Amino acid sequence: RIDADYITIEYDGLRDQAGLWLLSRVQLLTWPYRCREISNKSASKPQVPPLPIQEMSWPGTGCVVMVLGLSLLPLQVVYVARNAKDVAVSYYHFYHMAKVHPEPGTWDSFLEKFMVGEVSYGSWYQHVQEWWELSRTHPVLYLFYEDMKENPKREIQKILEFVGRSLPEETVDFMVQHTSFKEMKKNPMTNYTTVPQEFMDHSISPFMRKGMAGDWKTTFTVAQNERFDADYAEKMAGCSLSFRFEL
């Protein structure tokens, strides 16, 4: 177990592929000798995306994943954040296919709601900034989705160092391969295809959609991008956080 109790996975308020990606890596890290056993194992029962107050845990691993705020901070946290533009686009598609959400309306109206935090799990800005500040004073490993895309092995090594673990090179390489977007998209353990259609309609949009950094450029109009940039600059003023919007 990590830090005597749990290692907890937290991500920027949105239950999308970024969090699932990190979860898969930490799950393998905390279960290194069961990597091949769990890597392609289908879920034993349909999984429905948890509500903000719910948790998922794995007995014996000391691993919990949640979308909770700071008031319920555990002992040790691995946090992953993704640039706001890609999150907004990803979340729009997730709203469409995940029937636990209301209809998102037009992309333009959804983007406005996202900018003011009127979406599930609240403001992206507040979430990423609060955890960033906390990472300076608490045991929080703050990771970026774009870094995970750019060099997954490097980011896995960061997690290993953070939790005080070391693994054989071949195990780390297996983790890199198994948690690639291509592999996760076809794995029923991670692509949510076992969830009943009344909860997740994959005919509308797959849960594992593109997994790209910078795909927002295919959706944002010039006017929307200019409006977003102005609002982003205002909300991120004074914060030392820096995101990459493409690779």
Coordinates of N, CA and C in Angstrom, one line a residue:
R1 N 0.8 -1.2 0.0 CA 0.0 0.0 0.0 C 0.9 1.2 0.0
I2 N 0.3 2.3 -0.5 CA 1.1 3.5 -0.7 C 0.8 4.4 0.5
D3 N 1.9 4.9 1.2 CA 1.7 5.9 2.3 C 0.8 5.3 3.3
A4 N 0.9 4.0 3.6 CA 0.1 3.3 4.6 C -1.3 3.1 4.3
D5 N -1.9 3.9 3.5 CA -3.4 3.7 3.2 C -3.6 3.6 1.7
Y6 N -3.8 4.7 1.0 CA -4.2 4.6 -0.4 C -3.4 5.6 -1.3
I7 N -3.3 5.2 -2.5 CA -2.9 6.1 -3.6 C -4.2 6.4 -4.3
T8 N -4.5 7.7 -4.4 CA -5.8 8.1 -5.0 C -5.6 8.8 -6.4
I9 N -6.4 8.5 -7.3 CA -6.3 9.1 -8.7 C -7.4 10.1 -8.8
E10 N -7.0 11.3 -9.2 CA -8.0 12.4 -9.3 C -7.7 13.1 -10.6
Y11 N -8.8 13.5 -11.3 CA -8.5 14.2 -12.6 C -9.5 15.3 -12.7
D12 N -9.2 16.2 -13.7 CA -9.7 17.6 -13.7 C -11.3 17.7 -13.8
G13 N -11.9 17.0 -12.9 CA -13.4 17.2 -12.7 C -14.2 16.5 -13.7
L14 N -13.6 15.9 -14.7 CA -14.4 15.3 -15.8 C -14.0 13.8 -16.0
R15 N -15.1 13.0 -16.0 CA -14.8 11.6 -16.1 C -14.8 11.2 -17.5
D16 N -13.6 11.4 -18.1 CA -13.4 11.1 -19.5 C -12.2 10.2 -19.7
Q17 N -11.7 10.1 -20.9 CA -10.6 9.1 -21.2 C -9.3 9.5 -20.5
A18 N -9.1 10.8 -20.2 CA -7.8 11.2 -19.5 C -7.7 10.5 -18.1
G19 N -8.8 10.5 -17.4 CA -8.8 9.8 -16.1 C -8.7 8.3 -16.2
L20 N -9.4 7.8 -17.2 CA -9.3 6.3 -17.4 C -7.9 5.9 -17.8
W21 N -7.3 6.7 -18.6 CA -5.9 6.4 -19.1 C -5.0 6.3 -17.9
L22 N -5.1 7.3 -17.0 CA -4.2 7.3 -15.8 C -4.6 6.2 -14.9
L23 N -5.9 5.9 -14.7 CA -6.3 4.8 -13.9 C -5.7 3.5 -14.4
S24 N -5.7 3.2 -15.7 CA -5.2 2.0 -16.2 C -3.7 1.8 -15.8
R25 N -3.0 2.9 -15.9 CA -1.6 2.8 -15.6 C -1.3 2.6 -14.1
V26 N -2.0 3.3 -13.3 CA -1.7 3.2 -11.9 C -2.2 1.8 -11.4
Q27 N -3.3 1.3 -12.0 CA -3.9 0.0 -11.6 C -2.8 -1.1 -11.9
L28 N -2.2 -1.0 -13.1 CA -1.2 -2.0 -13.4 C 0.1 -1.8 -12.5
L29 N 0.4 -0.5 -12.2 CA 1.5 -0.3 -11.3 C 1.3 -0.9 -9.9
T30 N 0.1 -0.8 -9.4 CA -0.1 -1.3 -8.1 C -0.4 -2.8 -8.1
W31 N -0.6 -3.4 -9.3 CA -0.8 -4.8 -9.4 C 0.2 -5.4 -10.4
P32 N 1.5 -5.1 -10.2 CA 2.5 -5.4 -11.3 C 2.5 -6.9 -11.7
Y33 N 2.2 -7.8 -10.8 CA 2.3 -9.2 -11.1 C 1.0 -9.8 -11.7
R34 N 0.0 -8.9 -11.9 CA -1.2 -9.4 -12.5 C -1.5 -8.6 -13.8
C35 N -0.4 -8.0 -14.3 CA -0.6 -7.2 -15.5 C -1.3 -7.9 -16.6
R36 N -0.8 -9.1 -17.0 CA -1.3 -9.8 -18.1 C -2.7 -10.4 -17.8
E37 N -2.9 -10.7 -16.5 CA -4.2 -11.2 -16.1 C -5.3 -10.2 -16.3
I38 N -5.1 -9.0 -15.9 CA -6.2 -8.0 -16.0 C -6.2 -7.2 -17.2
S39 N -5.2 -7.2 -18.1 CA -5.0 -6.3 -19.2 C -6.2 -6.4 -20.2
N40 N -6.7 -7.6 -20.4 CA -7.7 -7.7 -21.4 C -9.0 -8.4 -20.8
K41 N -9.1 -8.4 -19.5 CA -10.2 -9.0 -18.9 C -11.5 -8.1 -19.0
S42 N -12.5 -8.6 -19.5 CA -13.8 -7.9 -19.6 C -14.4 -7.6 -18.2
A43 N -15.1 -6.5 -18.1 CA -15.7 -6.2 -16.8 C -16.7 -7.3 -16.5
S44 N -16.7 -7.7 -15.2 CA -17.6 -8.8 -14.8 C -19.1 -8.4 -14.8
K45 N -19.3 -7.1 -14.8 CA -20.7 -6.6 -14.8 C -20.6 -5.2 -15.4
P46 N -21.7 -4.7 -16.0 CA -21.7 -3.4 -16.6 C -21.3 -2.3 -15.6
Q47 N -20.4 -1.4 -16.1 CA -20.0 -0.3 -15.2 C -20.6 1.0 -15.7
V48 N -21.2 1.7 -14.8 CA -21.8 3.0 -15.1 C -21.0 4.1 -14.5
P49 N -20.7 5.1 -15.2 CA -19.8 6.2 -14.7 C -20.3 6.7 -13.3
P50 N -19.5 6.6 -12.3 CA -19.9 7.0 -11.0 C -20.3 8.5 -10.9
L51 N -21.2 8.7 -9.9 CA -21.5 10.1 -9.6 C -20.4 10.7 -8.8
P52 N -20.3 12.1 -8.7 CA -19.2 12.8 -8.1 C -18.9 12.3 -6.7
I53 N -19.9 11.7 -5.9 CA -19.7 11.3 -4.6 C -19.2 9.8 -4.5
Q54 N -19.2 9.2 -5.6 CA -18.9 7.7 -5.6 C -17.4 7.5 -5.8
E55 N -16.9 6.3 -5.4 CA -15.5 5.9 -5.6 C -15.5 4.6 -6.3
M56 N -14.4 4.3 -6.9 CA -14.1 2.9 -7.4 C -12.8 2.5 -6.7
S57 N -12.7 1.3 -6.2 CA -11.5 0.8 -5.5 C -11.3 -0.6 -5.9
W58 N -10.0 -1.1 -5.7 CA -9.6 -2.4 -6.0 C -9.0 -3.0 -4.7
P59 N -9.6 -4.0 -4.0 CA -9.1 -4.6 -2.8 C -7.7 -5.1 -3.0
G60 N -6.8 -4.8 -2.1 CA -5.5 -5.3 -2.1 C -4.5 -4.4 -2.9
T61 N -5.0 -3.4 -3.6 CA -4.1 -2.6 -4.4 C -3.8 -1.3 -3.7
G62 N -4.6 -0.9 -2.8 CA -4.5 0.5 -2.2 C -4.7 1.6 -3.2
C63 N -5.6 1.3 -4.2 CA -5.9 2.3 -5.3 C -7.3 2.6 -5.3
V64 N -7.6 3.9 -5.3 CA -8.9 4.4 -5.4 C -9.0 5.5 -6.4
V65 N -10.1 5.6 -7.2 CA -10.2 6.6 -8.2 C -11.5 7.4 -7.9
M66 N -11.4 8.7 -7.9 CA -12.6 9.5 -7.5 C -12.6 10.8 -8.3
V67 N -13.7 11.6 -8.2 CA -13.8 12.9 -8.8 C -14.3 13.8 -7.7
L68 N -13.6 13.8 -6.5 CA -14.0 14.6 -5.4 C -13.1 15.8 -5.3
G69 N -13.6 16.8 -4.5 CA -12.9 18.0 -4.3 C -11.9 18.0 -3.2
L70 N -11.4 19.1 -2.8 CA -10.3 19.2 -1.8 C -10.7 18.8 -0.4
S71 N -12.0 19.0 -0.1 CA -12.5 18.7 1.3 C -12.3 17.3 1.7
L72 N -12.2 16.4 0.8 CA -12.1 14.9 1.1 C -10.7 14.4 0.6
L73 N -9.7 15.3 0.8 CA -8.4 14.9 0.3 C -7.8 13.7 1.1
P74 N -7.4 12.7 0.4 CA -6.7 11.5 1.0 C -5.2 11.8 1.3
L75 N -4.5 10.8 1.5 CA -3.1 10.9 1.9 C -2.2 11.2 0.7
Q76 N -2.4 10.6 -0.4 CA -1.5 10.7 -1.6 C -2.4 10.7 -2.9
V77 N -2.1 11.6 -3.8 CA -2.9 11.8 -4.9 C -2.1 11.9 -6.2
V78 N -2.6 11.2 -7.2 CA -2.0 11.4 -8.6 C -3.1 12.1 -9.4
Y79 N -2.8 13.3 -9.9 CA -3.8 14.1 -10.6 C -3.4 14.3 -12.0
V80 N -4.4 14.2 -12.9 CA -4.1 14.5 -14.3 C -5.0 15.6 -14.8
A81 N -4.4 16.5 -15.5 CA -5.2 17.6 -16.1 C -4.9 17.7 -17.6
R82 N -5.9 18.1 -18.4 CA -5.8 18.2 -19.8 C -6.2 19.6 -20.2
N83 N -5.7 20.1 -21.3 CA -6.0 21.5 -21.7 C -7.5 21.7 -21.9
A84 N -7.9 22.9 -21.6 CA -9.3 23.2 -21.5 C -10.1 23.0 -22.8
K85 N -9.5 23.3 -23.9 CA -10.2 23.3 -25.2 C -10.5 21.8 -25.6
D86 N -9.5 20.9 -25.4 CA -9.7 19.5 -25.7 C -10.7 18.9 -24.7
V87 N -10.7 19.4 -23.5 CA -11.6 18.9 -22.5 C -13.0 19.3 -22.9
A88 N -13.2 20.5 -23.3 CA -14.6 21.0 -23.7 C -15.1 20.2 -24.8
V89 N -14.3 19.9 -25.8 CA -14.8 19.1 -27.0 C -15.1 17.7 -26.6
S90 N -14.2 17.1 -25.8 CA -14.4 15.7 -25.4 C -15.6 15.6 -24.5
Y91 N -15.8 16.6 -23.6 CA -17.0 16.5 -22.7 C -18.3 16.7 -23.5
Y92 N -18.3 17.5 -24.5 CA -19.5 17.7 -25.4 C -19.9 16.4 -26.0
H93 N -19.0 15.6 -26.5 CA -19.3 14.3 -27.1 C -19.7 13.3 -26.0
F94 N -19.1 13.4 -24.8 CA -19.4 12.5 -23.7 C -20.8 12.8 -23.2
Y95 N -21.2 14.1 -23.2 CA -22.6 14.5 -22.8 C -23.6 13.9 -23.7
H96 N -23.3 13.8 -25.0 CA -24.2 13.2 -26.0 C -24.4 11.7 -25.8
M97 N -23.3 11.0 -25.5 CA -23.4 9.6 -25.5 C -23.7 9.0 -24.1
A98 N -23.4 9.7 -23.0 CA -23.6 9.2 -21.7 C -24.9 9.8 -21.2
K99 N -25.9 8.9 -21.1 CA -27.3 9.3 -20.8 C -27.6 9.8 -19.4
V100 N -26.5 9.7 -18.6 CA -26.7 10.3 -17.2 C -26.7 11.8 -17.3
H101 N -26.3 12.4 -18.4 CA -26.3 13.8 -18.6 C -27.6 14.3 -19.4
P102 N -27.9 15.6 -19.2 CA -29.0 16.1 -20.0 C -28.4 16.4 -21.4
E103 N -29.3 16.6 -22.4 CA -28.9 16.9 -23.7 C -28.0 18.2 -23.7
P104 N -26.9 18.2 -24.3 CA -26.0 19.3 -24.2 C -26.4 20.5 -25.1
G105 N -27.3 20.3 -26.0 CA -27.7 21.4 -26.9 C -26.6 21.6 -28.0
T106 N -26.5 22.8 -28.5 CA -25.6 23.0 -29.6 C -24.2 23.1 -29.0
W107 N -23.2 23.0 -29.9 CA -21.8 23.1 -29.4 C -21.5 24.5 -28.9
D108 N -22.0 25.5 -29.5 CA -21.8 26.9 -29.1 C -22.4 27.1 -27.7
S109 N -23.6 26.7 -27.5 CA -24.2 26.9 -26.2 C -23.5 26.0 -25.1
F110 N -23.1 24.8 -25.4 CA -22.3 24.0 -24.5 C -21.0 24.7 -24.1
L111 N -20.3 25.2 -25.1 CA -19.0 25.9 -24.8 C -19.2 27.0 -23.8
E112 N -20.3 27.8 -24.0 CA -20.5 28.9 -23.1 C -20.8 28.4 -21.7
K113 N -21.5 27.3 -21.5 CA -21.7 26.7 -20.2 C -20.4 26.1 -19.6
F114 N -19.6 25.5 -20.5 CA -18.3 25.0 -20.0 C -17.5 26.2 -19.4
M115 N -17.5 27.3 -20.1 CA -16.6 28.4 -19.7 C -17.0 29.0 -18.4
V116 N -18.3 28.9 -18.0 CA -18.8 29.5 -16.7 C -18.9 28.4 -15.7
G117 N -18.6 27.1 -16.0 CA -18.6 26.0 -15.1 C -20.0 25.4 -14.8
E118 N -20.9 25.6 -15.8 CA -22.3 25.1 -15.6 C -22.4 23.7 -16.3
V119 N -21.5 22.8 -15.9 CA -21.5 21.5 -16.4 C -21.2 20.5 -15.2
S120 N -21.4 19.3 -15.4 CA -21.2 18.3 -14.4 C -19.8 18.4 -13.8
Y121 N -19.7 18.4 -12.5 CA -18.4 18.5 -11.8 C -17.8 19.9 -11.7
G122 N -18.6 20.9 -12.3 CA -18.2 22.2 -12.1 C -17.2 22.8 -13.0
S123 N -16.5 23.8 -12.5 CA -15.6 24.6 -13.3 C -14.2 23.9 -13.5
W124 N -13.8 23.8 -14.7 CA -12.5 23.2 -15.0 C -11.4 24.1 -14.4
Y125 N -11.6 25.4 -14.5 CA -10.6 26.4 -14.1 C -10.4 26.3 -12.6
Q126 N -11.5 26.2 -11.8 CA -11.3 26.1 -10.4 C -10.7 24.8 -10.0
H127 N -11.1 23.7 -10.7 CA -10.5 22.4 -10.3 C -9.0 22.3 -10.5
V128 N -8.6 22.7 -11.7 CA -7.1 22.5 -12.0 C -6.3 23.5 -11.2
Q129 N -6.8 24.7 -10.9 CA -6.0 25.6 -10.1 C -5.9 25.2 -8.7
E130 N -7.0 24.7 -8.1 CA -7.0 24.3 -6.7 C -6.0 23.2 -6.5
W131 N -6.0 22.2 -7.4 CA -5.1 21.1 -7.2 C -3.7 21.5 -7.5
W132 N -3.5 22.4 -8.4 CA -2.1 22.9 -8.7 C -1.5 23.5 -7.5
E133 N -2.3 24.4 -6.8 CA -1.8 25.1 -5.6 C -1.6 24.0 -4.5
L134 N -2.4 23.1 -4.4 CA -2.3 22.0 -3.3 C -1.1 21.2 -3.6
S135 N -0.7 21.0 -4.8 CA 0.5 20.1 -5.1 C 1.8 20.7 -4.6
R136 N 1.7 22.0 -4.3 CA 2.9 22.6 -3.7 C 3.2 22.3 -2.2
T137 N 2.1 22.0 -1.6 CA 2.2 21.8 -0.1 C 1.8 20.4 0.3
H138 N 1.2 19.6 -0.6 CA 0.7 18.2 -0.2 C 1.3 17.2 -1.2
P139 N 1.2 15.9 -0.8 CA 1.7 14.9 -1.7 C 0.8 14.6 -2.9
V140 N 0.9 15.5 -3.8 CA 0.0 15.5 -5.1 C 1.0 15.4 -6.2
L141 N 0.9 14.4 -7.0 CA 1.7 14.3 -8.3 C 0.8 14.9 -9.4
Y142 N 1.2 16.0 -9.9 CA 0.3 16.7 -10.9 C 0.9 16.4 -12.3
L143 N 0.1 15.6 -13.1 CA 0.4 15.2 -14.4 C -0.4 15.9 -15.5
F144 N 0.1 15.9 -16.7 CA -0.6 16.5 -17.8 C -0.9 15.5 -18.9
Y145 N -2.1 15.5 -19.4 CA -2.5 14.6 -20.5 C -1.6 14.7 -21.7
E146 N -1.2 15.9 -22.0 CA -0.4 16.1 -23.2 C 1.0 15.5 -23.0
D147 N 1.5 15.6 -21.8 CA 2.8 14.9 -21.5 C 2.7 13.4 -21.6
M148 N 1.6 12.9 -21.1 CA 1.3 11.4 -21.2 C 1.3 11.0 -22.7
K149 N 0.7 11.8 -23.5 CA 0.7 11.5 -25.0 C 2.1 11.6 -25.6
E150 N 2.8 12.6 -25.2 CA 4.1 12.8 -25.8 C 5.1 11.7 -25.4
N151 N 5.2 11.4 -24.1 CA 6.2 10.4 -23.6 C 5.6 9.6 -22.5
P152 N 4.8 8.6 -22.8 CA 4.1 7.8 -21.8 C 5.1 7.1 -20.8
K153 N 6.2 6.6 -21.3 CA 7.1 5.9 -20.4 C 7.7 6.9 -19.4
R154 N 8.0 8.1 -19.8 CA 8.5 9.1 -18.8 C 7.5 9.4 -17.7
E155 N 6.2 9.5 -18.1 CA 5.2 9.8 -17.1 C 5.0 8.6 -16.2
I156 N 5.0 7.4 -16.7 CA 4.9 6.2 -15.8 C 6.1 6.2 -14.8
Q157 N 7.2 6.5 -15.3 CA 8.4 6.6 -14.4 C 8.2 7.6 -13.3
K158 N 7.5 8.7 -13.6 CA 7.2 9.7 -12.6 C 6.3 9.1 -11.5
I159 N 5.3 8.4 -11.9 CA 4.4 7.8 -11.0 C 5.1 6.8 -10.1
L160 N 6.0 6.0 -10.7 CA 6.8 5.0 -10.0 C 7.6 5.7 -8.9
E161 N 8.3 6.7 -9.3 CA 9.1 7.5 -8.3 C 8.2 8.0 -7.2
F162 N 7.1 8.6 -7.6 CA 6.2 9.2 -6.6 C 5.7 8.2 -5.5
V163 N 5.4 7.0 -5.9 CA 4.9 6.0 -5.0 C 6.0 5.1 -4.4
G164 N 7.2 5.4 -4.8 CA 8.3 4.7 -4.2 C 8.4 3.2 -4.7
R165 N 8.1 3.0 -5.9 CA 8.2 1.7 -6.5 C 9.2 1.6 -7.6
S166 N 9.7 0.4 -7.9 CA 10.5 0.2 -9.1 C 10.0 -1.1 -9.7
L167 N 10.0 -1.1 -11.0 CA 9.5 -2.3 -11.8 C 10.5 -2.6 -12.8
P168 N 10.6 -3.9 -13.2 CA 11.5 -4.3 -14.3 C 11.1 -3.5 -15.6
E169 N 12.1 -3.3 -16.4 CA 12.0 -2.6 -17.7 C 10.9 -3.2 -18.5
E170 N 10.8 -4.5 -18.6 CA 9.9 -5.2 -19.5 C 8.4 -4.9 -19.0
T171 N 8.3 -4.8 -17.6 CA 6.9 -4.5 -17.1 C 6.5 -3.1 -17.4
V172 N 7.4 -2.2 -17.3 CA 7.1 -0.8 -17.7 C 6.8 -0.7 -19.2
D173 N 7.5 -1.4 -20.0 CA 7.2 -1.4 -21.5 C 5.9 -2.0 -21.7
F174 N 5.5 -3.1 -21.0 CA 4.2 -3.7 -21.2 C 3.1 -2.7 -20.8
M175 N 3.3 -1.9 -19.7 CA 2.4 -0.9 -19.3 C 2.2 0.2 -20.4
V176 N 3.3 0.6 -21.0 CA 3.2 1.6 -22.0 C 2.4 1.1 -23.2
Q177 N 2.6 -0.2 -23.6 CA 1.9 -0.8 -24.7 C 0.4 -1.0 -24.4
H178 N 0.2 -1.5 -23.2 CA -1.2 -1.9 -22.8 C -2.0 -0.6 -22.7
T179 N -1.5 0.5 -22.2 CA -2.2 1.7 -21.9 C -2.2 2.7 -23.0
S180 N -1.7 2.3 -24.2 CA -1.8 3.2 -25.4 C -3.3 3.3 -25.7
F181 N -3.6 4.5 -26.4 CA -5.0 4.7 -26.7 C -5.5 3.6 -27.7
K182 N -4.6 3.2 -28.6 CA -5.1 2.2 -29.6 C -5.5 0.9 -28.9
E183 N -4.7 0.5 -27.9 CA -5.0 -0.8 -27.1 C -6.3 -0.6 -26.3
M184 N -6.4 0.6 -25.6 CA -7.5 0.8 -24.7 C -8.8 0.9 -25.4
K185 N -8.7 1.5 -26.6 CA -9.9 1.6 -27.4 C -10.6 0.3 -27.8
K186 N -9.8 -0.7 -28.0 CA -10.3 -2.0 -28.4 C -10.5 -3.0 -27.2
N187 N -10.1 -2.6 -26.0 CA -10.2 -3.4 -24.8 C -11.5 -3.2 -24.0
P188 N -12.4 -4.2 -23.9 CA -13.7 -4.0 -23.2 C -13.5 -3.6 -21.8
M189 N -12.4 -3.8 -21.2 CA -12.1 -3.5 -19.8 C -12.0 -1.9 -19.7
T190 N -11.7 -1.3 -20.8 CA -11.5 0.2 -20.7 C -12.3 1.0 -21.7
N191 N -13.0 0.4 -22.6 CA -13.7 1.2 -23.6 C -15.2 1.4 -23.3
Y192 N -15.6 0.8 -22.2 CA -17.0 1.0 -21.7 C -18.1 0.4 -22.6
T193 N -17.7 -0.5 -23.5 CA -18.7 -1.1 -24.4 C -19.6 -2.1 -23.7
T194 N -19.2 -2.5 -22.5 CA -20.0 -3.4 -21.7 C -21.2 -2.7 -21.0
V195 N -21.2 -1.4 -21.0 CA -22.2 -0.6 -20.4 C -23.5 -0.6 -21.2
P196 N -24.6 -0.9 -20.7 CA -25.9 -1.0 -21.5 C -26.1 0.3 -22.2
Q197 N -26.8 0.2 -23.4 CA -27.0 1.3 -24.3 C -27.8 2.4 -23.7
E198 N -28.7 2.1 -22.7 CA -29.5 3.1 -22.1 C -28.7 4.1 -21.2
F199 N -27.4 3.6 -20.9 CA -26.5 4.5 -20.1 C -25.5 5.1 -21.0
M200 N -25.0 4.4 -21.9 CA -23.9 4.9 -22.8 C -24.2 4.4 -24.2
D201 N -24.5 5.4 -25.1 CA -24.9 5.0 -26.5 C -23.7 5.2 -27.4
H202 N -22.9 4.1 -27.7 CA -21.7 4.2 -28.5 C -22.0 4.4 -29.9
S203 N -23.3 4.3 -30.4 CA -23.6 4.6 -31.7 C -23.6 6.1 -32.0
I204 N -23.7 6.9 -30.9 CA -23.6 8.3 -31.0 C -22.2 8.8 -31.0
S205 N -21.4 8.2 -30.1 CA -20.0 8.5 -30.0 C -19.3 7.5 -29.1
P206 N -18.2 6.9 -29.5 CA -17.5 6.0 -28.7 C -17.0 6.7 -27.5
F207 N -16.9 6.0 -26.4 CA -16.2 6.6 -25.2 C -14.8 6.9 -25.5
M208 N -14.1 6.0 -26.0 CA -12.7 6.2 -26.5 C -12.8 6.8 -27.9
R209 N -12.7 8.1 -28.0 CA -13.0 8.7 -29.3 C -11.8 8.9 -30.2
K210 N -10.9 9.9 -29.9 CA -9.7 10.1 -30.7 C -8.5 10.1 -29.8
G211 N -8.5 10.6 -28.6 CA -7.3 10.6 -27.8 C -6.2 11.5 -28.2
M212 N -6.5 12.6 -29.0 CA -5.5 13.4 -29.5 C -5.3 14.7 -28.7
A213 N -4.2 15.3 -28.8 CA -3.9 16.6 -28.2 C -4.0 17.6 -29.3
G214 N -4.9 18.5 -29.3 CA -5.1 19.5 -30.3 C -6.3 19.3 -31.2
D215 N -7.1 18.3 -30.9 CA -8.2 18.0 -31.8 C -9.3 19.1 -31.7
W216 N -9.2 19.9 -30.7 CA -10.2 21.0 -30.5 C -10.2 21.9 -31.8
K217 N -9.1 21.9 -32.6 CA -9.1 22.8 -33.8 C -10.1 22.3 -34.8
T218 N -10.6 21.1 -34.8 CA -11.5 20.6 -35.7 C -13.0 21.0 -35.4
T219 N -13.1 21.6 -34.2 CA -14.5 21.9 -33.7 C -14.7 23.4 -33.4
F220 N -13.7 24.0 -32.8 CA -13.8 25.5 -32.5 C -13.8 26.3 -33.8
T221 N -14.7 27.3 -33.9 CA -14.6 28.2 -35.0 C -13.6 29.3 -34.6
V222 N -13.2 30.2 -35.5 CA -12.3 31.2 -35.2 C -12.9 32.2 -34.1
A223 N -14.1 32.5 -34.2 CA -14.8 33.4 -33.3 C -14.8 32.7 -31.9
Q224 N -15.2 31.4 -31.9 CA -15.2 30.7 -30.6 C -13.9 30.7 -29.9
N225 N -12.8 30.4 -30.7 CA -11.5 30.4 -30.2 C -11.0 31.7 -29.6
E226 N -11.4 32.8 -30.3 CA -11.0 34.1 -29.8 C -11.7 34.4 -28.5
R227 N -13.0 34.1 -28.5 CA -13.8 34.3 -27.2 C -13.2 33.5 -26.1
F228 N -12.9 32.2 -26.4 CA -12.4 31.3 -25.4 C -11.0 31.8 -24.8
D229 N -10.2 32.2 -25.7 CA -8.8 32.7 -25.4 C -8.9 33.9 -24.4
A230 N -9.8 34.8 -24.7 CA -10.0 36.0 -23.9 C -10.5 35.6 -22.5
D231 N -11.4 34.7 -22.4 CA -12.0 34.3 -21.2 C -10.9 33.4 -20.4
Y232 N -10.2 32.6 -21.1 CA -9.1 31.8 -20.5 C -8.1 32.7 -19.9
A233 N -7.6 33.7 -20.6 CA -6.6 34.6 -20.0 C -7.1 35.3 -18.8
E234 N -8.3 35.6 -18.7 CA -8.9 36.3 -17.5 C -8.9 35.3 -16.4
K235 N -9.4 34.1 -16.6 CA -9.6 33.2 -15.5 C -8.3 32.5 -15.0
M236 N -7.3 32.5 -15.9 CA -6.0 31.9 -15.5 C -5.0 32.9 -15.1
A237 N -5.4 34.2 -15.1 CA -4.4 35.3 -14.7 C -3.9 35.1 -13.3
G238 N -2.6 35.2 -13.1 CA -2.1 35.0 -11.8 C -1.7 33.6 -11.4
C239 N -2.1 32.6 -12.3 CA -1.8 31.2 -12.0 C -0.6 30.8 -12.8
S240 N 0.3 30.1 -12.2 CA 1.5 29.6 -12.9 C 1.3 28.4 -13.8
L241 N 0.1 27.8 -13.8 CA -0.1 26.7 -14.6 C 0.0 27.0 -16.1
S242 N 0.6 26.1 -16.8 CA 0.8 26.3 -18.2 C 0.4 25.0 -19.0
F243 N -0.5 25.1 -19.9 CA -1.0 24.0 -20.7 C -0.5 24.1 -22.1
R244 N -0.3 23.0 -22.8 CA -0.1 22.9 -24.2 C -1.4 22.5 -24.9
F245 N -1.7 23.3 -25.9 CA -3.0 23.1 -26.6 C -2.8 22.2 -27.9
E246 N -1.6 21.8 -28.1 CA -1.3 20.9 -29.3 C 0.1 20.4 -29.1
L247 N 0.3 19.3 -29.8 CA 1.7 18.7 -29.8 C 2.3 18.8 -31.1

